PDB file of C-alpha atoms (C1' of nucleotides) in Angstrom:
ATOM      1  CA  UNK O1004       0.000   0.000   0.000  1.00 49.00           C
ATOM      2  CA  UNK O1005       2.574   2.382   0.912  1.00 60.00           C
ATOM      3  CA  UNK O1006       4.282   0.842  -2.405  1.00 93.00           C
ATOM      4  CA  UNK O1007       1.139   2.943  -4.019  1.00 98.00           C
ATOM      5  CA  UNK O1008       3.261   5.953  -4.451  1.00 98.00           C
ATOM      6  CA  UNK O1009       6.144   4.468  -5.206  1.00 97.00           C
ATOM      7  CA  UNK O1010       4.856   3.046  -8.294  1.00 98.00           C
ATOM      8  CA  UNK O1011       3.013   6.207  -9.247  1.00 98.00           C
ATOM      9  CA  UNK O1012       6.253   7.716  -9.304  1.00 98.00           C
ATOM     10  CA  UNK O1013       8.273   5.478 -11.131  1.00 98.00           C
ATOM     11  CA  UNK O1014       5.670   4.948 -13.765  1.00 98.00           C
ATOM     12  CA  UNK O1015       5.731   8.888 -14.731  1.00 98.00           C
ATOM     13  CA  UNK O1016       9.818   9.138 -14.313  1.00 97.00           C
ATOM     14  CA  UNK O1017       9.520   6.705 -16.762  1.00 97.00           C
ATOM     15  CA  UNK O1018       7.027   8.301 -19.020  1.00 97.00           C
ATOM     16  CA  UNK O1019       8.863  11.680 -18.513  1.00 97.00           C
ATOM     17  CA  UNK O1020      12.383   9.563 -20.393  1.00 95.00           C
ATOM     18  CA  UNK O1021      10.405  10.163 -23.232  1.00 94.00           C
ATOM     19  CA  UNK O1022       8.082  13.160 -22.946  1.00 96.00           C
ATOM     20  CA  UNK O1023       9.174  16.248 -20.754  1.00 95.00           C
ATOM     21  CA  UNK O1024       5.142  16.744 -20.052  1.00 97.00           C
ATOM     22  CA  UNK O1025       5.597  14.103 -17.411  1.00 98.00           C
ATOM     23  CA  UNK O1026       6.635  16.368 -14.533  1.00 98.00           C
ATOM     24  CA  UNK O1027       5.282  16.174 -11.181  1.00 98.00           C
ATOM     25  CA  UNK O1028       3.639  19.741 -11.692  1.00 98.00           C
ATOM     26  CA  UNK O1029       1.772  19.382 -15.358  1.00 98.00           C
ATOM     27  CA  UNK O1030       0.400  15.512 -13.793  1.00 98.00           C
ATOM     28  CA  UNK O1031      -0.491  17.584 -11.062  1.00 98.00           C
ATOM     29  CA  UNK O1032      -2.456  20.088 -12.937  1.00 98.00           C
ATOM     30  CA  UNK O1033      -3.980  17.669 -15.787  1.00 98.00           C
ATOM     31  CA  UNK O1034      -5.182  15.570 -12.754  1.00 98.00           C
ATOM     32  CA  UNK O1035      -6.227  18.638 -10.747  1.00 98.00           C
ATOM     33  CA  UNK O1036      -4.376  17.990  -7.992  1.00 98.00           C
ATOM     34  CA  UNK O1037      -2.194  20.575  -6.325  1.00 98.00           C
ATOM     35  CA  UNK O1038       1.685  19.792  -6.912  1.00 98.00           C
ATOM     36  CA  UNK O1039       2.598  19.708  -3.271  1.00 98.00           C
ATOM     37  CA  UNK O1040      -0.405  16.868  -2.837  1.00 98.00           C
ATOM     38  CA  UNK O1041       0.478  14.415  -5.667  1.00 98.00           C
ATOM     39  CA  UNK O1042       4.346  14.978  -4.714  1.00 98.00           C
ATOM     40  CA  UNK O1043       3.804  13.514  -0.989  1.00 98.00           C
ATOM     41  CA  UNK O1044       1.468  10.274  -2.445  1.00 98.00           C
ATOM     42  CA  UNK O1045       4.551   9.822  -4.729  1.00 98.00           C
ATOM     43  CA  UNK O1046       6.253   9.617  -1.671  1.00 97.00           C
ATOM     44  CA  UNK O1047       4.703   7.962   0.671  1.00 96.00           C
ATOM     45  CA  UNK O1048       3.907  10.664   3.083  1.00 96.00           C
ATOM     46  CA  UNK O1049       0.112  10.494   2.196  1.00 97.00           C
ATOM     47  CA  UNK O1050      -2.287   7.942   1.691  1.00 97.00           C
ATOM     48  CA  UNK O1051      -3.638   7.356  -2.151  1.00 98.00           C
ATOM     49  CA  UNK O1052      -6.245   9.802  -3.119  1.00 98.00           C
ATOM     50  CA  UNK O1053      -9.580   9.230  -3.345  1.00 98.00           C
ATOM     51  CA  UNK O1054     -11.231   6.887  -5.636  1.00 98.00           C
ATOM     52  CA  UNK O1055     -11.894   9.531  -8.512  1.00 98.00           C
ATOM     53  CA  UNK O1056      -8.730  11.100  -8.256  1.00 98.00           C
ATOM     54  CA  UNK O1057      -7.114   7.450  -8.274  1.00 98.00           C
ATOM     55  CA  UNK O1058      -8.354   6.785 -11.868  1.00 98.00           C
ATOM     56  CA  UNK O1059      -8.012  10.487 -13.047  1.00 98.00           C
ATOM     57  CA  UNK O1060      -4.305   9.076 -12.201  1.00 98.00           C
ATOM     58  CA  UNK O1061      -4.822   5.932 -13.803  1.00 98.00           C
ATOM     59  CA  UNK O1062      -5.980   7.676 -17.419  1.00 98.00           C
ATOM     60  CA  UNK O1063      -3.370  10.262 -16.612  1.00 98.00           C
ATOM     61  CA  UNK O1064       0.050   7.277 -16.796  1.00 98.00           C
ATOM     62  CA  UNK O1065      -1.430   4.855 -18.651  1.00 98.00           C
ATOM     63  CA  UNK O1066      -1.980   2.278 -15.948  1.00 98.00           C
ATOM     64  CA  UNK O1067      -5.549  -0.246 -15.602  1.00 98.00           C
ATOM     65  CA  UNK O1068      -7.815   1.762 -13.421  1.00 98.00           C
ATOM     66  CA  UNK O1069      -8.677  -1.472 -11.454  1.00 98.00           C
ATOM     67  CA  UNK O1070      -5.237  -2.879 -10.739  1.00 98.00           C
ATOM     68  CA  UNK O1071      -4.289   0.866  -9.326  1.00 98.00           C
ATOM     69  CA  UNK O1072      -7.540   0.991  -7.142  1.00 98.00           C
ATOM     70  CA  UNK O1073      -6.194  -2.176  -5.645  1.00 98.00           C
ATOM     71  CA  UNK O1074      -2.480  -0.839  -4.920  1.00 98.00           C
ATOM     72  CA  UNK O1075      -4.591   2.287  -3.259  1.00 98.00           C
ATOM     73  CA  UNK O1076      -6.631  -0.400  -1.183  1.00 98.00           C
ATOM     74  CA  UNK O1077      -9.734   0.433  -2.759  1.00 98.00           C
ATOM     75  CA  UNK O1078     -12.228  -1.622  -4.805  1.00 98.00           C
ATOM     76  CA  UNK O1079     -14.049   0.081  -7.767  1.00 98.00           C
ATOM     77  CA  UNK O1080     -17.495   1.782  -6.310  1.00 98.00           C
ATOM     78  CA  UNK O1081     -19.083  -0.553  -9.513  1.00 98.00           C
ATOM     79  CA  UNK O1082     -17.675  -3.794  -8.890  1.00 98.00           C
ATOM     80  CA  UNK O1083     -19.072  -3.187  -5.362  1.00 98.00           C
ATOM     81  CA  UNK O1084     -22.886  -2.300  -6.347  1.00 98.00           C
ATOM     82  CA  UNK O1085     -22.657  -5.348  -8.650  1.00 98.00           C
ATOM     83  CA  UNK O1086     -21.753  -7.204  -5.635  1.00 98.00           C
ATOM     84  CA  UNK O1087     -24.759  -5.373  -3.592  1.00 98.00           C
ATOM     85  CA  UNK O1088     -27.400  -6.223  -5.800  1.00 98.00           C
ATOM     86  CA  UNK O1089     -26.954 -10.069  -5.065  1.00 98.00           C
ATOM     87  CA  UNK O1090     -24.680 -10.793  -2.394  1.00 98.00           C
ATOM     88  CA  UNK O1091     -24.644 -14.265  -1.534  1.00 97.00           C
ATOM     89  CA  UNK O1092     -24.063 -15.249  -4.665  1.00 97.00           C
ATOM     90  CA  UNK O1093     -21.168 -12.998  -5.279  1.00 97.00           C
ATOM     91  CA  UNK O1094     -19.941 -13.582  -2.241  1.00 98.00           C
ATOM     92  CA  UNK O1095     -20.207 -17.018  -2.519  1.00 96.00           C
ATOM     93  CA  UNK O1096     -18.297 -17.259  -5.533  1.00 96.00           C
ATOM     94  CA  UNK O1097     -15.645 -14.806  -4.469  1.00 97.00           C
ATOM     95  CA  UNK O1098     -14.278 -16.806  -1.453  1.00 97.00           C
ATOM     96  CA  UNK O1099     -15.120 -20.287  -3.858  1.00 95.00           C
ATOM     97  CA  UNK O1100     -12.491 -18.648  -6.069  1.00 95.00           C
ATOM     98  CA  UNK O1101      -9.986 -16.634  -3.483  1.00 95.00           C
ATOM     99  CA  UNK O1102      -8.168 -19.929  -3.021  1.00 93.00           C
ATOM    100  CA  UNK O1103      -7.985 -20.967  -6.617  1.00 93.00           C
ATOM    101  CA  UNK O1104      -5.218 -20.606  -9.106  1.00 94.00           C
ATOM    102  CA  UNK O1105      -5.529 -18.023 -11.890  1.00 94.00           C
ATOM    103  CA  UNK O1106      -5.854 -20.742 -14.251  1.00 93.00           C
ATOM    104  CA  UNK O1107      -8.748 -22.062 -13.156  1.00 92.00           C
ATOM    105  CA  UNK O1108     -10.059 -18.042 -12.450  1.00 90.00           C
ATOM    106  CA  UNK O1109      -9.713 -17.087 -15.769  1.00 91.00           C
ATOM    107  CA  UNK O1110     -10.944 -20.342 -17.320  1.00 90.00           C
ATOM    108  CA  UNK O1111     -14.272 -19.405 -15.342  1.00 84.00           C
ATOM    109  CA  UNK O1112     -14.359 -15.574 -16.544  1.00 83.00           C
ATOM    110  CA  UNK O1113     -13.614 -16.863 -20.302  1.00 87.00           C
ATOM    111  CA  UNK O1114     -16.147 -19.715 -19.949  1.00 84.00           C
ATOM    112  CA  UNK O1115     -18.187 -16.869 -18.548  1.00 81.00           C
ATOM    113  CA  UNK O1116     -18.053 -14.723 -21.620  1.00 81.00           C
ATOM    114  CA  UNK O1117     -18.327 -17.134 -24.186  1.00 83.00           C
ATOM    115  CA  UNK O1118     -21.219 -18.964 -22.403  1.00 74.00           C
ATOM    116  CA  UNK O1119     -24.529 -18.714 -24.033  1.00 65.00           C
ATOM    117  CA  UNK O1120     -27.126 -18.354 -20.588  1.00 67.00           C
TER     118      UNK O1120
ATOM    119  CA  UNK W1150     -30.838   2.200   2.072  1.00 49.00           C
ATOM    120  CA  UNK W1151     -32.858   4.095   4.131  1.00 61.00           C
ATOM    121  CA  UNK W1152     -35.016   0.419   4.293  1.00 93.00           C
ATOM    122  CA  UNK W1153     -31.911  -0.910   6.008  1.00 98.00           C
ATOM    123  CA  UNK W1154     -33.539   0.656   9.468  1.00 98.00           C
ATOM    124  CA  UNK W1155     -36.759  -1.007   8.529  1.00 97.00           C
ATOM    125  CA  UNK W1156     -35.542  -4.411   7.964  1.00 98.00           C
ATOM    126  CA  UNK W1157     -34.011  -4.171  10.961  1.00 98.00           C
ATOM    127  CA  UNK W1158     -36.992  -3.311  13.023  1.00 98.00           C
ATOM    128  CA  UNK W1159     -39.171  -5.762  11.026  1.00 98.00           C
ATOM    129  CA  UNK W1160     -36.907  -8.403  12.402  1.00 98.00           C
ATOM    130  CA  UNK W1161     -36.406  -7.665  15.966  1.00 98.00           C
ATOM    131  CA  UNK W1162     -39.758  -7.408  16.300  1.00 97.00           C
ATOM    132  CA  UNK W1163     -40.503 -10.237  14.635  1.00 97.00           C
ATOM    133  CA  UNK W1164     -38.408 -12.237  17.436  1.00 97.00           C
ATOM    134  CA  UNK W1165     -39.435 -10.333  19.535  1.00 97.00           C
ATOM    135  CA  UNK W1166     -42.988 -11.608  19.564  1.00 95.00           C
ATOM    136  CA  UNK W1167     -41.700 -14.939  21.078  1.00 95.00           C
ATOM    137  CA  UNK W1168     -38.425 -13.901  22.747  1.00 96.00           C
ATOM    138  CA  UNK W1169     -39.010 -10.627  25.172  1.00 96.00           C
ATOM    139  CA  UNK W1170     -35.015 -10.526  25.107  1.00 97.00           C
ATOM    140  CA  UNK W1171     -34.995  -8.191  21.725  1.00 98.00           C
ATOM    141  CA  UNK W1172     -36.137  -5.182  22.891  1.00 98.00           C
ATOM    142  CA  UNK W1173     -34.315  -2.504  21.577  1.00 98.00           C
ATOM    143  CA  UNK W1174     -32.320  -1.911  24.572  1.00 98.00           C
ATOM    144  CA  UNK W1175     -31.429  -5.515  25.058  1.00 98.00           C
ATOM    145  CA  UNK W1176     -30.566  -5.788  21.333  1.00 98.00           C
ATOM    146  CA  UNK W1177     -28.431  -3.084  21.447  1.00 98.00           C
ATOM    147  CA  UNK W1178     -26.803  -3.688  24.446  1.00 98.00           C
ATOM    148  CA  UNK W1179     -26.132  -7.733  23.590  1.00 98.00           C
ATOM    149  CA  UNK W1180     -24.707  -5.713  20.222  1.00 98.00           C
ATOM    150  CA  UNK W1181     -22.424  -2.935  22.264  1.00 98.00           C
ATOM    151  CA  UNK W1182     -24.052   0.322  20.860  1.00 98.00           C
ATOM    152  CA  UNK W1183     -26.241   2.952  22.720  1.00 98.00           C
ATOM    153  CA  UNK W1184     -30.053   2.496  22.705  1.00 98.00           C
ATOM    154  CA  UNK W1185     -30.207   5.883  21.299  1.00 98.00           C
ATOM    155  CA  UNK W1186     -28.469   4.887  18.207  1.00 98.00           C
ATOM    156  CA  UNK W1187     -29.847   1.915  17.413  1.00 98.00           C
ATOM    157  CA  UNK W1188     -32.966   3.445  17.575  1.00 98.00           C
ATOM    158  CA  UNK W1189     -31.990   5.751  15.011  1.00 98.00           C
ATOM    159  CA  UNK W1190     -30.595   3.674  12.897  1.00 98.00           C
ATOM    160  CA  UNK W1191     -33.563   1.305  12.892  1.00 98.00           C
ATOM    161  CA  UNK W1192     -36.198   4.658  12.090  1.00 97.00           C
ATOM    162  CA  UNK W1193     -33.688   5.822   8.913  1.00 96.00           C
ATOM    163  CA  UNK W1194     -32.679   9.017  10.915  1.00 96.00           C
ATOM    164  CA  UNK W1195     -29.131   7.919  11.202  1.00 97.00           C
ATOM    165  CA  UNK W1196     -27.163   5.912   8.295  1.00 97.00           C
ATOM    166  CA  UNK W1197     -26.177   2.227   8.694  1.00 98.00           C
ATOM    167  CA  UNK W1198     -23.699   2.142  11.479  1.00 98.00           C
ATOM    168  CA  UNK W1199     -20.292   0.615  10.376  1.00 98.00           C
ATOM    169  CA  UNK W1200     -19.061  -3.182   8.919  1.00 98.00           C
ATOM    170  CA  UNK W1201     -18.213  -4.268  12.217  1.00 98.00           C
ATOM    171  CA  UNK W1202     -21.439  -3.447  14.192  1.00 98.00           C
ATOM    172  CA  UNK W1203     -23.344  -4.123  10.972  1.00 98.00           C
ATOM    173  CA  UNK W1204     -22.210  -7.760  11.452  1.00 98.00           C
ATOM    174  CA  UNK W1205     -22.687  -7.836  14.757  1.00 98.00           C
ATOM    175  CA  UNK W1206     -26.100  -7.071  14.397  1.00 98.00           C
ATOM    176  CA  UNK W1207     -26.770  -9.276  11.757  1.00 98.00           C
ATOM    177  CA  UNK W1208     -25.597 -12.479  14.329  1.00 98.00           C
ATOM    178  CA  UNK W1209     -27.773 -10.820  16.875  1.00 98.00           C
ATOM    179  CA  UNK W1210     -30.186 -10.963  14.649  1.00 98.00           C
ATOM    180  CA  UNK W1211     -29.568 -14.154  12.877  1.00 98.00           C
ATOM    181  CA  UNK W1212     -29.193 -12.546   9.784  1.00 98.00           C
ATOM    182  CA  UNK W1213     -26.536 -13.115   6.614  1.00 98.00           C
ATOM    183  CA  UNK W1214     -23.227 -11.382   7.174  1.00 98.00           C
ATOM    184  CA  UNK W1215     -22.926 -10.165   3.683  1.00 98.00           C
ATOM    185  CA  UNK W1216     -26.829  -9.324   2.728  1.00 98.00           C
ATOM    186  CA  UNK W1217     -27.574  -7.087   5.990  1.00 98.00           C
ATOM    187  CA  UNK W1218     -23.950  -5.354   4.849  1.00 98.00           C
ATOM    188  CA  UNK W1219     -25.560  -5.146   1.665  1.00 98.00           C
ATOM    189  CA  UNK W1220     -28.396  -3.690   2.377  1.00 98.00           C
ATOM    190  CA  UNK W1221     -26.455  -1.367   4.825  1.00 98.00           C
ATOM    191  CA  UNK W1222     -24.319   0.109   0.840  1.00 98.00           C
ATOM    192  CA  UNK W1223     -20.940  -1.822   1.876  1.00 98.00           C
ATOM    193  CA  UNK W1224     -18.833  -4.709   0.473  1.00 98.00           C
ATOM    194  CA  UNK W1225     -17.567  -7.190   3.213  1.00 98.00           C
ATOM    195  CA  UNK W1226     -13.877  -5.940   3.664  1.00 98.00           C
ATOM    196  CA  UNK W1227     -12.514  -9.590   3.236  1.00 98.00           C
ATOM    197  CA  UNK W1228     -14.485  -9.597  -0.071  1.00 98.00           C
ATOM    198  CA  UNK W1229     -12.759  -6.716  -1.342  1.00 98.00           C
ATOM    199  CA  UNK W1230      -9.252  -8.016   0.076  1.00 98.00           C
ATOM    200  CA  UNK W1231      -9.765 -11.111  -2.348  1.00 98.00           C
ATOM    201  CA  UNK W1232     -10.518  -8.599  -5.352  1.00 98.00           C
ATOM    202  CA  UNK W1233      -7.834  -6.518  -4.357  1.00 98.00           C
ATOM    203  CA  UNK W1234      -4.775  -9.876  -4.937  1.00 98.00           C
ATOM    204  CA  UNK W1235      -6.240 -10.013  -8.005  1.00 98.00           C
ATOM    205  CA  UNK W1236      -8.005  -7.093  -9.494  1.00 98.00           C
ATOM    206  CA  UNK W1237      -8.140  -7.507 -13.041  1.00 97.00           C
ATOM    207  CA  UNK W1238      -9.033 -11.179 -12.900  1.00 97.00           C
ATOM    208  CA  UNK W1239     -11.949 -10.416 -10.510  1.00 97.00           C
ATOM    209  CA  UNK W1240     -12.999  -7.245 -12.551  1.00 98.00           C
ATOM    210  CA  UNK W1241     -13.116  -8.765 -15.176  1.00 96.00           C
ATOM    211  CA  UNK W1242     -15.773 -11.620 -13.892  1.00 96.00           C
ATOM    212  CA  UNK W1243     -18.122  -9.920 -12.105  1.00 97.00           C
ATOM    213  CA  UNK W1244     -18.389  -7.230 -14.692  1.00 97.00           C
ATOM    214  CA  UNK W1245     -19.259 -10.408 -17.057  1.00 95.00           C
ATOM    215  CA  UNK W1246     -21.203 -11.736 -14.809  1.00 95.00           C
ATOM    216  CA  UNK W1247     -23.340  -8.243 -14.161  1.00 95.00           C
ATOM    217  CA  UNK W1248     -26.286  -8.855 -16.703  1.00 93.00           C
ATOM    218  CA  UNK W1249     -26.102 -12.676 -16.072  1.00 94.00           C
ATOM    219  CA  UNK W1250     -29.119 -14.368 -14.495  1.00 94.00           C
ATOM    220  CA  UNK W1251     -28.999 -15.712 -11.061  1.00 94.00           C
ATOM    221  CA  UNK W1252     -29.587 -19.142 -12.653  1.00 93.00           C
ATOM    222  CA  UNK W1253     -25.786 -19.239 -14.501  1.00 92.00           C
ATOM    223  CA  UNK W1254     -23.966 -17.259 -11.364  1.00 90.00           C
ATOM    224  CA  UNK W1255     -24.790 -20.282  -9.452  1.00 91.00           C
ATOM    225  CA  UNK W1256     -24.230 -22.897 -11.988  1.00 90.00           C
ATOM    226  CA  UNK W1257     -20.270 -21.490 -12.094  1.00 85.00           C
ATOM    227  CA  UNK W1258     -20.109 -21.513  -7.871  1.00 83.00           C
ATOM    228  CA  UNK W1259     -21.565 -24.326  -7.950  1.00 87.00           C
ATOM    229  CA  UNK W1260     -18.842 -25.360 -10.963  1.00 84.00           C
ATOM    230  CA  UNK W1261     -16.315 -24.126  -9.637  1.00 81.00           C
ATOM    231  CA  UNK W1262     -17.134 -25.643  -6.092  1.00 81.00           C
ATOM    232  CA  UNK W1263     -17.006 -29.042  -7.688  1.00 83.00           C
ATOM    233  CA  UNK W1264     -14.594 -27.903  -9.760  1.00 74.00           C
ATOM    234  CA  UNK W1265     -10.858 -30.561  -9.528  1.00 65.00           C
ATOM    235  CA  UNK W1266      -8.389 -27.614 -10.509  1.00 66.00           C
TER     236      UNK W1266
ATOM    237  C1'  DT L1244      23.068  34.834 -15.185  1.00 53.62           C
ATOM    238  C1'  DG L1245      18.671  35.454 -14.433  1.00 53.62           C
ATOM    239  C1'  DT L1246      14.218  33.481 -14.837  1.00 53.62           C
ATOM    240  C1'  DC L1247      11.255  29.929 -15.163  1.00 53.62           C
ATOM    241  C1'  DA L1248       9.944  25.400 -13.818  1.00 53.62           C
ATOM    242  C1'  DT L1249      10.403  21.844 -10.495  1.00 53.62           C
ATOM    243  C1'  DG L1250       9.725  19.221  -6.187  1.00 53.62           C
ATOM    244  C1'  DT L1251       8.654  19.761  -1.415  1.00 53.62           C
ATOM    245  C1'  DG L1252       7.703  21.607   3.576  1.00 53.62           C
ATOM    246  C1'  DT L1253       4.177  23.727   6.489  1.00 53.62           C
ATOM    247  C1'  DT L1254      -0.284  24.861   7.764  1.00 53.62           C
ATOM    248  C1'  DG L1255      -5.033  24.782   7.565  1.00 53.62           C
ATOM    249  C1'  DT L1256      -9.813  23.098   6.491  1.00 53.62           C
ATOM    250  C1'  DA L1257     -14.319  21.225   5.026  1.00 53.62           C
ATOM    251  C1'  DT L1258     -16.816  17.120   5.175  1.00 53.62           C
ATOM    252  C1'  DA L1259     -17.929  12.571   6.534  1.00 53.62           C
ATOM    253  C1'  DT L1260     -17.940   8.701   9.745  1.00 53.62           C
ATOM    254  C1'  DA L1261     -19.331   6.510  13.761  1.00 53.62           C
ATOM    255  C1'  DC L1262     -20.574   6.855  17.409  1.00 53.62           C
ATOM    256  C1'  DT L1263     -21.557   8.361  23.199  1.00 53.62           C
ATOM    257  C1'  DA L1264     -23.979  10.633  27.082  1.00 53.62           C
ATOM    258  C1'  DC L1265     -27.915  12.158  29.185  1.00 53.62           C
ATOM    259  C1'  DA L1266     -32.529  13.283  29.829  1.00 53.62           C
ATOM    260  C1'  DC L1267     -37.383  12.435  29.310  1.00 53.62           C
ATOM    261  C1'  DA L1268     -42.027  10.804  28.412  1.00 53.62           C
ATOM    262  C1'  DT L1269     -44.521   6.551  27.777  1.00 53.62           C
ATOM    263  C1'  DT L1270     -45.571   1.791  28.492  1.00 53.62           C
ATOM    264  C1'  DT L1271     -45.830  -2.479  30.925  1.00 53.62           C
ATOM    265  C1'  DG L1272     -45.830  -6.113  34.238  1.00 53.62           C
ATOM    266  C1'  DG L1273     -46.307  -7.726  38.964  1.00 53.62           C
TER     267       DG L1273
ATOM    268  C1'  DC N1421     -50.321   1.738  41.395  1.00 53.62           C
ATOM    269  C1'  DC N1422     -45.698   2.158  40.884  1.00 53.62           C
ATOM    270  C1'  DA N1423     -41.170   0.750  39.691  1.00 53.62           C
ATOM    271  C1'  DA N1424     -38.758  -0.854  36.008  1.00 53.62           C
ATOM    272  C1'  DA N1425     -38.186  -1.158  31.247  1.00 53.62           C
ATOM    273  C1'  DT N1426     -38.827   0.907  26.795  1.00 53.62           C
ATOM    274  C1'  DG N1427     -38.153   3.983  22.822  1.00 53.62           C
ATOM    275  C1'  DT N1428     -36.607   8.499  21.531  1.00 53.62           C
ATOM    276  C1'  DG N1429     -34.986  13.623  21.391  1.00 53.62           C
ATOM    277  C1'  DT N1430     -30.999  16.685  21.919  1.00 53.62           C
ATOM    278  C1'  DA N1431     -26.335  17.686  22.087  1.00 53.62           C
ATOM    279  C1'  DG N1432     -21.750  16.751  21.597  1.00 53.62           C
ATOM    280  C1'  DT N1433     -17.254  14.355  20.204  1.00 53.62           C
ATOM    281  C1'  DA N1434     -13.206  11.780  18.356  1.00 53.62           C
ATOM    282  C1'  DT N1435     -11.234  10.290  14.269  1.00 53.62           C
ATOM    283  C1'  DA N1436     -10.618   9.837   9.448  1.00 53.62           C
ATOM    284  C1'  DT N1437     -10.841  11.492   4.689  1.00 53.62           C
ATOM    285  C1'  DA N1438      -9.337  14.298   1.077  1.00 53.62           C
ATOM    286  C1'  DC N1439      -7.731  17.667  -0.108  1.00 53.62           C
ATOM    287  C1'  DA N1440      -6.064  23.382  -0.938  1.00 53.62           C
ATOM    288  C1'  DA N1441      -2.978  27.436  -0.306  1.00 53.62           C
ATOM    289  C1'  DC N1442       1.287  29.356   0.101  1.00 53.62           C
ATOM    290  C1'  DA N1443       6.047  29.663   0.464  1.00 53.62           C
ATOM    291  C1'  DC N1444      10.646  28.254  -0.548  1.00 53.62           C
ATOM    292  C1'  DA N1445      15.009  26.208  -2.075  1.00 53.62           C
ATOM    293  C1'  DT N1446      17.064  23.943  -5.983  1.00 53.62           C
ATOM    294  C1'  DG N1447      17.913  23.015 -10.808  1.00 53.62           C
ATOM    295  C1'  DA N1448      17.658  23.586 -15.774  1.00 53.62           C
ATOM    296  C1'  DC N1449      18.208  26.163 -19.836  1.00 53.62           C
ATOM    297  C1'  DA N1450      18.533  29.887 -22.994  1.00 53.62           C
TER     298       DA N1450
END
DNA sequence: TGTCATGTGTTGTATATACTACACATTTGG
DNA sequence: CCAAATGTGTAGTATATACAACACATGACA
């Protein structure tokens, strides 16, 4: 969690190798974030944003808005209402699958989509 | 949402009828909150309280964990700690999943419980 | 060499969350 | 009938969340 910034960071030094629009200040302001905010997530000395601002981010470097909600400790607001509007089976099936390999996960979720229910 | 109070009264007094132990004093004392809030909570004038007294009411109440958190807007936290290892994967399936009827959810838990990966 | 941009330190704040404490009128049961 | 139990109104609080505003030293670059 604390790793949140650190990647944040190192994903825009990188971008910045290649385009100088990558600086601390101009993510800042395409976020709209203040500077001195984004530059202490980067570093660890605040928690991640909120959920909006954390996939403003996400569009901003490139990175899967989902997979950067996670590193912030957060779970999409959607994923959760689908979860809401039938628990027990959701729930159900999420602690079914929690143990199982990713194999076996995404043979599910491509079953899933190709299935004709 | 604000029907999260109700079903909550509904119940209690539902019990109540043949167990004098669920007043709402008793309740909420057996539960660890003030009278006062419960009371509250149950007429819609306060919001859900949080996870860890929603569950507690719910086993006071002999009600399921993750439908009473439902019904009270949140996502059981170990739920979203499972989504969290693997965010993309679990993204993914519940968003294909979404529009599915209840009838193919629980043909994959039930799958996937019989499942030999 | 000066100016413009950059990253960061300090301070403050608005809003939400999750309750407690106490008092009071009403109801109920023995 | 009265003492205990019940539900509720009012007021207040501790903590967390999610930032903004401003100032300042350093570095780049033209």
């Amino acid at each position: 969690m604390t790793y949140f910034g650190g990647h944040l960071r190192r994903r825009r030094e990188a971008l910045r190798k290649t385009d100088r629009r990558y600086s601390l200040r101009q993510v800042a302001q395409r976020v709209g974030i203040e500077p001195a905010y984004l530059s202490k997530i980067e570093r660890g000395d605040l928690r991640p944003p909120s959920e909006a601002t954390t996939l403003r981010l996400a569009r901003e470097l490139g990175e899967d808005p989902d997979v950067l909600l996670a590193m912030a400790g957060k779970v999409s607001s959607d994923l959760q209402a689908i979860i809401r509007k039938r628990p027990k089976m959701f729930a159900d099936l999420l602690r079914q699958l929690k143990q199982a390999p990713d194999h076996a996960v995404l043979s599910v979720v491509r079953e899933v989509r190709d299935g004709d229910w």
